[in-house]
Structures are given as structure tokens and as C-alpha cells.
């Protein structure tokens, strides 16, 4: 309760008011009256300071006051912290809290907060109108987009269905393919950042399209095409040993100089010995024992043994040469494996030619030694280990393709399912990319 106003300075009409001893303290109820301009409104402003506890208006920044209350003294320095409860009804209150322009059926809105709430509500109503227009526009755009997406799903699903129908009419999933399946497939399998990686080249697309035809092919036996380098290395040593072998015998100079005659005579000597003949079957004359002895000394045991070894070596080399007939026709493989097989087979044929050329050089050197076993023949080069390894790698690759082929035959239905899904993914990814599905 306010007991007295002890001082007012620089506030309206009160330049420097100080209460005197004759002024009585306020009671519970007080009536202040006076002439116009006597300071009643100014007093109401002072009480408003106490009510609102806001900063004093700049126009009264120099004012000072002191009021005695039941809670203590209140002045311009501590009024904001005072717990004194004051309510003021004056012209300022009416201006701030009564809206005379929006009186509805004799009801007045008497509250500064309520008027602000009402103004805020009107503002939001105006904003709502704008947002309603925007929402209607967005709904129309959404409907257009939805219609476009549905049309896209329908046409794409129909296209995929037709493509699979050409390939395989027995698969019910693709035979009854529709937009619901396509939508589910896109949501489960396609992401915008992965679209490009899911697309196949034209070549791969054709290969997969061919490979999903429902034709099961027979198993293929793996091929044994590898070459044992250690065996080749050992053969090279033995052949070079033969080529360098010197035969110790009583040679006949004429036969040494004429290998064709030597071969003819050697064969004749074998026939005469086999049939125990003393008469020459060619001229009809007697072959003297001395001549037989000389020929036997020329074609002695060492000579015969080296000839046998040379023949065996040539025979082994001919059998060791690789034949292109060892390779099967590409059409017994599944279509998707044929291109790689043909490339590997072509590379292998090139390697075979090089390998066989080396073996033919060895044979040629042995044939030279066979014509005249008494002469040394230059050593032959070892077959390149890199060449053999390259050939072996080709053989392994071919067997890997055979394993893929046999695996598909063994798990045909599952393999077919994977390939069909890969094809479905490609078709869907192409359509999604062209339609800008994720951007739309």
C-alpha cells in the first residue's frame, strides 16, 4: 500500500515537489481531485511507472521521485525491483488497450495482449490465404507428376514385358510383368548414385540377352593342355647330347661323304644279314666277306644305337607337338562364354605355332644327325619357359571357362534367374535415367 508521495522532481507540473508536514498519509481508499492541469494525469503516469516497471520515457529521463509504501521506500532507482502491485486506468491505458475501431456487438476488447493476439491472428489468416493458394498449386503439380510417373511405370513395365516375352515365354514373373513389379524393383534395387554402373554396353546386353534363353547345354570335359617344363628341359639335354655324340668306328670315307648312299647301303646290309645272302640283289655279284666285314665295322653297335635313339627322339617330338584339333568348337559353350573362348583360343594357336616351330627345329637337327651320325650337329636352344607358362595360362583360362559352363549347366535355373535380374536391372536403369525418375 502506498503511504505517501514524499517527493516528485522534473515530472510534468511537478518541478520539485516535497511533501510538507501538514499533508496526511494515504488511506485504504483515496480520492484525488483538482483543476485541470493541477497534476492528476501526471500522478497517474507516475503510478504507471510502478505498474509496468519499464524504463522511464526519455522525455522524463531527469525525473526523480520518492514514495513511501508499506513495503519500504520506492524511488527512480529501485522501482523496477519493487513487489508493489499497482493497476492504473487512465488515458494511456485506454489508448493502449481498447480498440474502438473493432467493436463487435457492443463487446470491447480490453487488453493490450489480446489486441496484439487479434492482430497476429488476422495476419496469419491473410498468410493462410496465400499458403492455401500455394498448396493448391503444389497439389496440382503433384497430381501431374504422379500421373506422369504412373504412365512411365506402365509403359516401361510393358516394354520390359515384351522384351522378355521375345526371349522366354515360360517365365511367369516376366510374362505377367506390370508397373507394380517395376515400382517394387526400382525401390529395392536402384539408387540414383548407382544408375550409371548398372548400365550394360550394347555388346554385353546382347550377350546376356542370348545367354538367358532356356536351353541347357551338355557338360564339357576339361582339357589337359599343360606342358611340363622340367620334362622339356630334360629332353633338350638328351637331344643335345645325341647331337654332340662321336662314334668310334672304322669308317668308310665314301659313305661319310654321301649320306644318301650310306643310308641305302645300311639298309641293304640289314637285308643281306636278315636273309643270310652272299649275292648282291642289285648287281647279282657275290659280296665278298671282307666287304661285309668293312660295312659292319662302319655300321657298328654304337652307330646302330645312336640311330635308334635319334629315331625314338624324333618320334617323341612329333608326338609332343600340339595339335589345334585338341580344341573344341565354340558352339558347345554357352553364348556368353564364346567370345572370350575364341580370343583365348586364338592366342593359344599363336603360342602353339611358336612351340611347334621350336620342336620342329629340334627334329630337323636330329634328322641332320641321323643322315650322318658321325658328324657333330650344333646344339638346339631350350624352349622358352615364358612361352610354356603363357601357353599354360591360356590352358587354365580355357578350363575356367569350361567350369563356368558346367556350373551354369549344373545350376541352370539359379544362373538363369541371376542373368534375368541383371537384364531387368539394365532395362529399368535405362528407363529411369531417360525419364529423370529420381530428379522428377
Short mmCIF file of C-alpha atoms in Angstrom, two decimals:
data_model
loop_
_atom_site.label_atom_id
_atom_site.label_comp_id
_atom_site.label_asym_id
_atom_site.label_seq_id
_atom_site.Cartn_x
_atom_site.Cartn_y
_atom_site.Cartn_z
CA UNK A 1 0.00 0.00 0.00
CA UNK A 2 1.22 3.49 -0.82
CA UNK A 3 1.51 5.59 2.30
CA UNK A 4 2.69 8.90 0.87
CA UNK A 5 4.37 10.59 -2.06
CA UNK A 6 7.36 12.26 -0.46
CA UNK A 7 8.96 13.88 -3.47
CA UNK A 8 8.48 14.45 -7.24
CA UNK A 9 11.03 16.30 -9.32
CA UNK A 10 11.10 17.12 -13.06
CA UNK A 11 7.88 15.24 -13.84
CA UNK A 12 5.21 17.25 -15.64
CA UNK A 13 3.90 20.09 -13.48
CA UNK A 14 5.90 18.84 -10.52
CA UNK A 15 9.20 20.64 -10.87
CA UNK A 16 10.40 19.95 -7.34
CA UNK A 17 7.59 18.82 -5.08
CA UNK A 18 8.39 17.83 -1.48
CA UNK A 19 5.66 16.72 0.92
CA UNK A 20 5.13 19.02 3.94
CA UNK A 21 4.18 18.07 7.45
CA UNK A 22 0.55 19.12 7.01
CA UNK A 23 -0.09 16.52 4.29
CA UNK A 24 -1.84 13.42 5.58
CA UNK A 25 -0.81 9.89 4.59
CA UNK A 26 -2.99 7.97 2.14
CA UNK A 27 -5.73 5.72 3.46
CA UNK A 28 -7.05 2.47 2.01
CA UNK A 29 -9.31 4.45 -0.35
CA UNK A 30 -8.27 7.89 -1.59
CA UNK A 31 -9.84 10.42 -3.95
CA UNK A 32 -7.59 12.93 -5.62
CA UNK A 33 -9.29 15.81 -7.37
CA UNK A 34 -8.32 19.25 -8.64
CA UNK A 35 -8.41 21.70 -11.51
CA UNK A 36 -7.37 20.76 -14.97
CA UNK A 37 -3.61 20.96 -15.18
CA UNK A 38 -3.17 20.54 -11.46
CA UNK A 39 -1.19 17.25 -11.96
CA UNK A 40 -3.75 14.41 -11.72
CA UNK A 41 -2.65 12.85 -15.05
CA UNK A 42 1.00 13.27 -14.09
CA UNK A 43 0.36 11.33 -10.89
CA UNK A 44 -1.30 8.56 -12.94
CA UNK A 45 1.84 8.40 -15.11
CA UNK A 46 3.98 8.06 -12.01
CA UNK A 47 1.79 5.18 -10.78
CA UNK A 48 2.08 3.61 -14.29
CA UNK A 49 5.85 3.55 -13.79
CA UNK A 50 5.29 1.43 -10.70
CA UNK A 51 2.81 -0.85 -12.54
CA UNK A 52 4.74 -1.60 -15.71
CA UNK A 53 8.23 -1.40 -14.21
CA UNK A 54 9.53 -0.37 -17.64
CA UNK A 55 12.20 2.16 -18.44
CA UNK A 56 11.03 5.73 -17.87
CA UNK A 57 10.25 7.56 -21.10
CA UNK A 58 13.20 9.61 -22.43
CA UNK A 59 11.09 12.75 -22.02
CA UNK A 60 11.12 12.16 -18.25
CA UNK A 61 14.69 10.91 -18.01
CA UNK A 62 15.58 13.55 -15.41
CA UNK A 63 12.64 12.87 -13.14
CA UNK A 64 13.11 11.82 -9.55
CA UNK A 65 10.54 10.53 -7.08
CA UNK A 66 10.28 9.02 -3.64
CA UNK A 67 7.24 7.11 -2.46
CA UNK A 68 6.76 5.58 0.99
CA UNK A 69 4.92 2.24 0.96
CA UNK A 70 4.09 -0.50 3.39
CA UNK A 71 6.95 -2.48 1.76
CA UNK A 72 9.51 0.30 2.03
CA UNK A 73 10.66 3.33 0.06
CA UNK A 74 10.39 3.20 -3.76
CA UNK A 75 12.24 5.69 -5.98
CA UNK A 76 13.53 6.05 -9.53
CA UNK A 77 16.47 3.79 -8.77
CA UNK A 78 14.65 0.73 -7.44
CA UNK A 79 11.08 0.85 -8.75
CA UNK A 80 11.70 -1.99 -11.23
CA UNK A 81 12.58 -4.32 -8.36
CA UNK A 82 9.62 -3.36 -6.20
CA UNK A 83 6.96 -6.01 -5.50
CA UNK A 84 4.31 -3.32 -5.05
CA UNK A 85 1.14 -4.22 -7.02
CA UNK A 86 -0.31 -1.20 -8.86
CA UNK A 87 -3.05 -1.04 -11.51
CA UNK A 88 -3.69 2.20 -13.42
CA UNK A 89 -6.66 3.11 -15.61
CA UNK A 90 -6.02 6.36 -17.45
CA UNK A 91 -5.94 7.75 -21.00
CA UNK A 92 -2.77 5.88 -21.83
CA UNK A 93 -4.41 2.62 -20.74
CA UNK A 94 -7.45 3.34 -22.92
CA UNK A 95 -5.25 4.12 -25.94
CA UNK A 96 -3.14 1.00 -25.47
CA UNK A 97 -5.85 -1.47 -24.55
CA UNK A 98 -9.20 -0.52 -26.03
CA UNK A 99 -9.77 -0.96 -29.78
CA UNK A 100 -12.66 1.36 -30.64
CA UNK A 101 -12.34 0.53 -34.34
CA UNK A 102 -13.27 -3.17 -33.96
CA UNK A 103 -16.22 -3.22 -31.58
CA UNK A 104 -18.40 -6.28 -32.29
CA UNK A 105 -21.98 -6.29 -30.95
CA UNK A 106 -21.11 -3.90 -28.14
CA UNK A 107 -18.17 -6.04 -26.93
CA UNK A 108 -14.91 -4.23 -26.29
CA UNK A 109 -11.55 -5.95 -26.29
CA UNK A 110 -9.95 -4.51 -23.21
CA UNK A 111 -6.41 -5.94 -23.21
CA UNK A 112 -3.20 -4.90 -24.88
CA UNK A 113 -2.12 -8.57 -25.22
CA UNK A 114 -5.47 -9.63 -26.68
CA UNK A 115 -5.39 -6.86 -29.26
CA UNK A 116 -1.91 -7.99 -30.33
CA UNK A 117 -3.12 -11.58 -30.46
CA UNK A 118 -6.09 -10.50 -32.58
CA UNK A 119 -3.82 -8.56 -34.97
CA UNK A 120 -1.47 -11.54 -35.18
CA UNK A 121 -4.44 -13.81 -35.93
CA UNK A 122 -5.60 -11.53 -38.74
CA UNK A 123 -2.09 -11.50 -40.14
CA UNK A 124 -1.93 -15.29 -40.05
CA UNK A 125 -5.36 -15.52 -41.71
CA UNK A 126 -4.02 -13.43 -44.58
CA UNK A 127 -0.90 -15.61 -44.77
CA UNK A 128 -3.10 -18.71 -44.72
CA UNK A 129 -4.92 -17.50 -47.80
CA UNK A 130 -1.59 -17.22 -49.65
CA UNK A 131 -0.45 -20.62 -48.41
CA UNK A 132 -3.78 -22.18 -49.40
CA UNK A 133 -3.23 -20.92 -52.94
CA UNK A 134 0.32 -22.29 -52.89
CA UNK A 135 -0.84 -25.64 -51.52
CA UNK A 136 -3.50 -25.92 -54.22
CA UNK A 137 -0.84 -25.21 -56.85
CA UNK A 138 1.51 -27.81 -55.34
CA UNK A 139 -1.29 -30.36 -55.21
CA UNK A 140 -1.94 -29.82 -58.90
CA UNK A 141 1.77 -30.16 -59.68
CA UNK A 142 1.94 -33.28 -57.51
CA UNK A 143 -1.01 -34.79 -59.34
CA UNK A 144 0.61 -34.08 -62.70
CA UNK A 145 3.87 -35.65 -61.55
CA UNK A 146 2.04 -38.64 -60.11
CA UNK A 147 0.19 -39.14 -63.38
CA UNK A 148 3.47 -38.88 -65.32
CA UNK A 149 5.16 -41.40 -63.01
CA UNK A 150 2.27 -43.84 -63.29
CA UNK A 151 2.32 -43.51 -67.07
CA UNK A 152 6.10 -44.03 -67.05
CA UNK A 153 5.81 -47.15 -64.88
CA UNK A 154 3.06 -48.58 -67.07
CA UNK A 155 4.85 -48.01 -70.39
CA UNK A 156 8.22 -49.18 -69.07
CA UNK A 157 6.75 -52.32 -67.50
CA UNK A 158 5.03 -53.11 -70.78
CA UNK A 159 8.29 -52.63 -72.69
CA UNK A 160 10.24 -54.90 -70.32
CA UNK A 161 7.48 -57.50 -70.52
CA UNK A 162 7.63 -57.53 -74.32
CA UNK A 163 11.43 -57.85 -74.36
CA UNK A 164 11.35 -60.84 -72.05
CA UNK A 165 8.46 -62.38 -73.97
CA UNK A 166 10.66 -62.45 -77.08
CA UNK A 167 13.43 -64.20 -75.14
CA UNK A 168 11.50 -66.61 -72.93
CA UNK A 169 7.73 -67.03 -72.66
CA UNK A 170 7.94 -69.69 -69.95
CA UNK A 171 8.84 -67.36 -67.06
CA UNK A 172 5.56 -66.34 -65.40
CA UNK A 173 7.18 -63.48 -63.45
CA UNK A 174 8.12 -61.63 -66.63
CA UNK A 175 5.17 -62.94 -68.62
CA UNK A 176 2.90 -61.07 -66.15
CA UNK A 177 5.25 -58.12 -65.57
CA UNK A 178 3.41 -54.91 -64.60
CA UNK A 179 4.00 -51.48 -63.08
CA UNK A 180 3.59 -52.76 -59.52
CA UNK A 181 6.52 -55.16 -60.04
CA UNK A 182 8.57 -52.43 -61.69
CA UNK A 183 7.88 -49.94 -58.86
CA UNK A 184 8.90 -52.51 -56.27
CA UNK A 185 12.03 -53.40 -58.28
CA UNK A 186 13.11 -49.74 -58.59
CA UNK A 187 12.58 -49.07 -54.88
CA UNK A 188 14.54 -52.19 -53.89
CA UNK A 189 17.37 -52.22 -56.42
CA UNK A 190 18.02 -48.79 -57.92
CA UNK A 191 19.73 -45.81 -56.32
CA UNK A 192 20.38 -42.54 -58.13
CA UNK A 193 24.16 -42.66 -57.50
CA UNK A 194 24.43 -46.22 -58.87
CA UNK A 195 22.40 -45.90 -62.09
CA UNK A 196 25.39 -45.43 -64.41
CA UNK A 197 27.19 -48.51 -63.06
CA UNK A 198 24.14 -50.70 -63.73
CA UNK A 199 24.04 -49.98 -67.45
CA UNK A 200 25.49 -52.56 -69.83
CA UNK A 201 27.26 -51.95 -73.11
CA UNK A 202 25.47 -52.99 -76.29
CA UNK A 203 27.82 -55.93 -76.61
CA UNK A 204 27.23 -57.13 -73.03
CA UNK A 205 23.50 -56.58 -73.41
CA UNK A 206 23.38 -58.81 -76.47
CA UNK A 207 25.47 -61.45 -74.72
CA UNK A 208 23.20 -61.53 -71.65
CA UNK A 209 20.05 -61.49 -73.80
CA UNK A 210 21.35 -64.53 -75.65
CA UNK A 211 22.53 -66.32 -72.53
CA UNK A 212 19.13 -66.33 -70.80
CA UNK A 213 17.47 -68.46 -73.44
CA UNK A 214 16.13 -71.59 -71.73
CA UNK A 215 18.48 -74.06 -73.47
CA UNK A 216 20.55 -76.34 -71.23
CA UNK A 217 23.84 -77.44 -72.82
CA UNK A 218 25.84 -80.60 -72.08
CA UNK A 219 28.77 -80.81 -69.71
CA UNK A 220 32.23 -80.30 -71.23
CA UNK A 221 35.27 -82.28 -70.09
CA UNK A 222 38.19 -80.12 -69.03
CA UNK A 223 41.18 -80.19 -71.36
CA UNK A 224 44.68 -81.26 -70.39
CA UNK A 225 46.87 -78.88 -72.37
CA UNK A 226 49.66 -78.05 -69.96
CA UNK A 227 53.34 -78.70 -70.81
CA UNK A 228 55.83 -79.97 -68.22
CA UNK A 229 58.80 -77.59 -68.47
CA UNK A 230 61.07 -79.94 -66.50
CA UNK A 231 60.32 -82.71 -68.98
CA UNK A 232 61.08 -80.38 -71.90
CA UNK A 233 64.29 -79.25 -70.21
CA UNK A 234 65.42 -82.87 -69.74
CA UNK A 235 64.56 -83.71 -73.36
CA UNK A 236 66.59 -80.73 -74.54
CA UNK A 237 69.63 -82.02 -72.65
CA UNK A 238 69.30 -85.53 -74.09
CA UNK A 239 68.83 -84.25 -77.65
CA UNK A 240 71.88 -82.01 -77.40
CA UNK A 241 73.83 -84.98 -76.03
CA UNK A 242 72.83 -87.02 -79.09
CA UNK A 243 73.76 -84.21 -81.45
CA UNK A 244 77.24 -84.00 -79.92
CA UNK A 245 77.90 -87.76 -79.73
CA UNK A 246 81.02 -89.02 -81.58
CA UNK A 247 81.01 -92.61 -82.87
CA UNK A 248 84.26 -94.56 -82.75
CA UNK A 249 84.43 -96.95 -85.75
CA UNK A 250 86.40 -97.91 -88.83
CA UNK A 251 84.60 -95.60 -91.18
CA UNK A 252 84.30 -95.78 -94.94
CA UNK A 253 85.15 -92.36 -96.37
CA UNK A 254 82.85 -92.66 -99.38
CA UNK A 255 79.84 -93.34 -97.15
CA UNK A 256 80.78 -90.48 -94.86
CA UNK A 257 80.72 -88.10 -97.78
CA UNK A 258 77.47 -89.39 -99.29
CA UNK A 259 74.72 -89.74 -96.70
CA UNK A 260 72.09 -90.95 -99.19
CA UNK A 261 74.36 -93.76 -100.39
CA UNK A 262 75.24 -94.54 -96.77
CA UNK A 263 71.56 -94.89 -95.91
CA UNK A 264 70.98 -97.11 -98.95
CA UNK A 265 73.94 -99.32 -98.13
CA UNK A 266 72.97 -99.58 -94.47
CA UNK A 267 69.51 -100.77 -95.43
CA UNK A 268 70.96 -103.25 -97.91
CA UNK A 269 73.33 -104.63 -95.29
CA UNK A 270 70.41 -105.22 -92.93
CA UNK A 271 68.50 -107.09 -95.67
CA UNK A 272 71.51 -109.24 -96.63
CA UNK A 273 72.14 -110.11 -92.99
CA UNK A 274 68.47 -110.86 -92.33
CA UNK A 275 68.22 -113.20 -95.34
CA UNK A 276 71.76 -114.54 -94.98
CA UNK A 277 72.58 -113.62 -98.54
CA UNK A 278 76.04 -113.61 -100.09
CA UNK A 279 74.85 -112.49 -103.53
CA UNK A 280 74.06 -108.80 -104.12
CA UNK A 281 70.41 -108.48 -105.02
CA UNK A 282 71.20 -105.38 -107.03
CA UNK A 283 74.04 -106.49 -109.34
CA UNK A 284 73.87 -110.25 -108.88
CA UNK A 285 77.55 -110.50 -107.95
CA UNK A 286 78.95 -112.12 -104.85
CA UNK A 287 79.55 -109.82 -101.91
CA UNK A 288 82.92 -110.72 -100.52
CA UNK A 289 83.20 -111.42 -96.78
CA UNK A 290 85.81 -108.71 -96.50
CA UNK A 291 83.27 -106.16 -97.80
CA UNK A 292 80.64 -107.35 -95.31
CA UNK A 293 83.18 -107.02 -92.51
CA UNK A 294 84.13 -103.49 -93.58
CA UNK A 295 80.49 -102.44 -93.73
CA UNK A 296 79.78 -103.95 -90.29
CA UNK A 297 82.74 -102.06 -88.88
CA UNK A 298 81.34 -98.87 -90.38
CA UNK A 299 77.79 -99.50 -89.18
CA UNK A 300 78.86 -100.80 -85.74
CA UNK A 301 76.93 -101.15 -82.46
CA UNK A 302 77.46 -97.51 -81.45
CA UNK A 303 76.24 -96.38 -84.82
CA UNK A 304 73.12 -98.51 -84.59
CA UNK A 305 72.37 -97.41 -81.02
CA UNK A 306 72.58 -93.71 -81.83
CA UNK A 307 70.34 -94.22 -84.85
CA UNK A 308 67.78 -95.94 -82.62
CA UNK A 309 67.96 -93.10 -80.09
CA UNK A 310 67.58 -90.49 -82.81
CA UNK A 311 64.51 -92.25 -84.24
CA UNK A 312 62.98 -92.51 -80.76
CA UNK A 313 63.64 -88.83 -80.09
CA UNK A 314 62.10 -87.75 -83.40
CA UNK A 315 59.08 -89.95 -82.72
CA UNK A 316 58.65 -88.46 -79.22
CA UNK A 317 58.96 -84.89 -80.52
CA UNK A 318 56.36 -85.49 -83.23
CA UNK A 319 54.00 -86.91 -80.64
CA UNK A 320 54.72 -83.96 -78.32
CA UNK A 321 53.76 -81.37 -80.88
CA UNK A 322 50.43 -79.72 -80.05
CA UNK A 323 47.53 -80.10 -82.44
CA UNK A 324 44.88 -77.41 -82.87
CA UNK A 325 42.39 -80.26 -83.13
CA UNK A 326 42.64 -80.56 -79.33
CA UNK A 327 40.41 -77.50 -79.07
CA UNK A 328 36.63 -77.83 -79.24
CA UNK A 329 34.22 -75.78 -81.30
CA UNK A 330 32.93 -72.67 -79.52
CA UNK A 331 29.28 -73.56 -80.14
CA UNK A 332 29.27 -76.20 -77.42
CA UNK A 333 29.76 -73.36 -74.89
CA UNK A 334 27.01 -71.06 -73.62
CA UNK A 335 26.83 -67.92 -75.81
CA UNK A 336 28.12 -65.51 -73.18
CA UNK A 337 31.37 -67.52 -72.93
CA UNK A 338 32.09 -67.89 -76.62
CA UNK A 339 33.73 -64.54 -77.32
CA UNK A 340 36.29 -64.92 -74.56
CA UNK A 341 36.95 -68.52 -75.57
CA UNK A 342 37.61 -67.54 -79.19
CA UNK A 343 40.03 -64.82 -78.08
CA UNK A 344 41.91 -67.22 -75.78
CA UNK A 345 41.91 -69.95 -78.42
CA UNK A 346 43.36 -67.54 -80.99
CA UNK A 347 46.14 -66.53 -78.58
CA UNK A 348 46.76 -70.20 -77.81
CA UNK A 349 47.08 -71.06 -81.51
CA UNK A 350 49.79 -68.39 -81.85
CA UNK A 351 51.66 -69.90 -78.91
CA UNK A 352 51.22 -73.42 -80.31
CA UNK A 353 52.77 -72.34 -83.59
CA UNK A 354 55.79 -70.92 -81.76
CA UNK A 355 56.17 -74.03 -79.58
CA UNK A 356 55.84 -76.42 -82.54
CA UNK A 357 58.35 -74.36 -84.51
CA UNK A 358 60.92 -74.94 -81.78
CA UNK A 359 60.16 -78.66 -81.69
CA UNK A 360 60.45 -78.79 -85.49
CA UNK A 361 63.89 -77.19 -85.22
CA UNK A 362 64.89 -79.95 -82.82
CA UNK A 363 63.56 -82.59 -85.22
CA UNK A 364 65.43 -81.00 -88.11
CA UNK A 365 68.70 -81.12 -86.13
CA UNK A 366 68.09 -84.79 -85.24
CA UNK A 367 67.36 -85.63 -88.88
CA UNK A 368 70.64 -83.99 -89.83
CA UNK A 369 72.42 -86.13 -87.24
CA UNK A 370 70.58 -89.22 -88.48
CA UNK A 371 71.80 -88.66 -92.05
CA UNK A 372 75.38 -88.72 -90.84
CA UNK A 373 75.71 -89.91 -87.26
CA UNK A 374 79.49 -89.45 -87.42
CA UNK A 375 79.19 -85.64 -87.62
CA UNK A 376 78.54 -83.35 -84.66
CA UNK A 377 75.46 -81.09 -85.01
CA UNK A 378 75.04 -77.72 -83.28
CA UNK A 379 73.04 -77.79 -80.05
CA UNK A 380 69.41 -76.69 -80.12
CA UNK A 381 68.01 -73.90 -77.94
CA UNK A 382 65.82 -74.68 -74.96
CA UNK A 383 62.11 -74.00 -75.35
CA UNK A 384 61.37 -70.68 -73.58
CA UNK A 385 59.94 -71.07 -70.09
CA UNK A 386 57.88 -67.87 -70.58
CA UNK A 387 56.41 -69.35 -73.75
CA UNK A 388 55.40 -72.52 -71.91
CA UNK A 389 53.94 -70.53 -68.98
CA UNK A 390 51.93 -68.33 -71.35
CA UNK A 391 50.57 -71.43 -73.03
CA UNK A 392 49.77 -72.94 -69.62
CA UNK A 393 47.91 -69.78 -68.55
CA UNK A 394 45.80 -69.95 -71.71
CA UNK A 395 45.01 -73.58 -70.93
CA UNK A 396 43.96 -72.64 -67.39
CA UNK A 397 41.71 -69.86 -68.70
CA UNK A 398 40.02 -72.27 -71.11
CA UNK A 399 39.40 -74.71 -68.26
CA UNK A 400 37.98 -71.85 -66.17
CA UNK A 401 35.52 -71.11 -68.97
CA UNK A 402 34.62 -74.80 -69.06
CA UNK A 403 34.00 -74.69 -65.30
CA UNK A 404 31.70 -71.67 -65.74
CA UNK A 405 29.88 -73.52 -68.48
CA UNK A 406 29.46 -76.66 -66.36
CA UNK A 407 28.44 -74.61 -63.33
CA UNK A 408 25.67 -72.98 -65.35
CA UNK A 409 24.51 -76.38 -66.58
CA UNK A 410 24.53 -77.75 -63.03
CA UNK A 411 22.75 -74.71 -61.55
CA UNK A 412 20.89 -73.70 -64.66
CA UNK A 413 17.72 -72.29 -63.09
CA UNK A 414 19.57 -70.22 -60.49
CA UNK A 415 22.09 -68.93 -63.04
CA UNK A 416 19.25 -68.03 -65.36
CA UNK A 417 17.48 -66.12 -62.58
CA UNK A 418 20.60 -64.03 -61.88
CA UNK A 419 21.07 -63.19 -65.57
CA UNK A 420 17.41 -62.26 -65.98
CA UNK A 421 17.61 -59.93 -62.99
CA UNK A 422 20.73 -58.35 -64.48
CA UNK A 423 18.83 -57.76 -67.71
CA UNK A 424 15.81 -56.40 -65.84
CA UNK A 425 18.14 -54.06 -63.92
CA UNK A 426 19.61 -52.73 -67.17
CA UNK A 427 16.23 -52.11 -68.78
CA UNK A 428 14.89 -50.40 -65.64
CA UNK A 429 18.06 -48.29 -65.19
CA UNK A 430 17.94 -47.06 -68.79
CA UNK A 431 14.28 -46.07 -68.45
CA UNK A 432 14.81 -44.39 -65.05
CA UNK A 433 17.76 -42.40 -66.40
CA UNK A 434 15.91 -41.26 -69.53
CA UNK A 435 12.84 -40.26 -67.50
CA UNK A 436 14.90 -38.50 -64.79
CA UNK A 437 12.89 -40.56 -62.33
CA UNK A 438 14.77 -39.56 -59.19
CA UNK A 439 15.00 -35.90 -60.18
CA UNK A 440 11.30 -35.71 -61.10
#
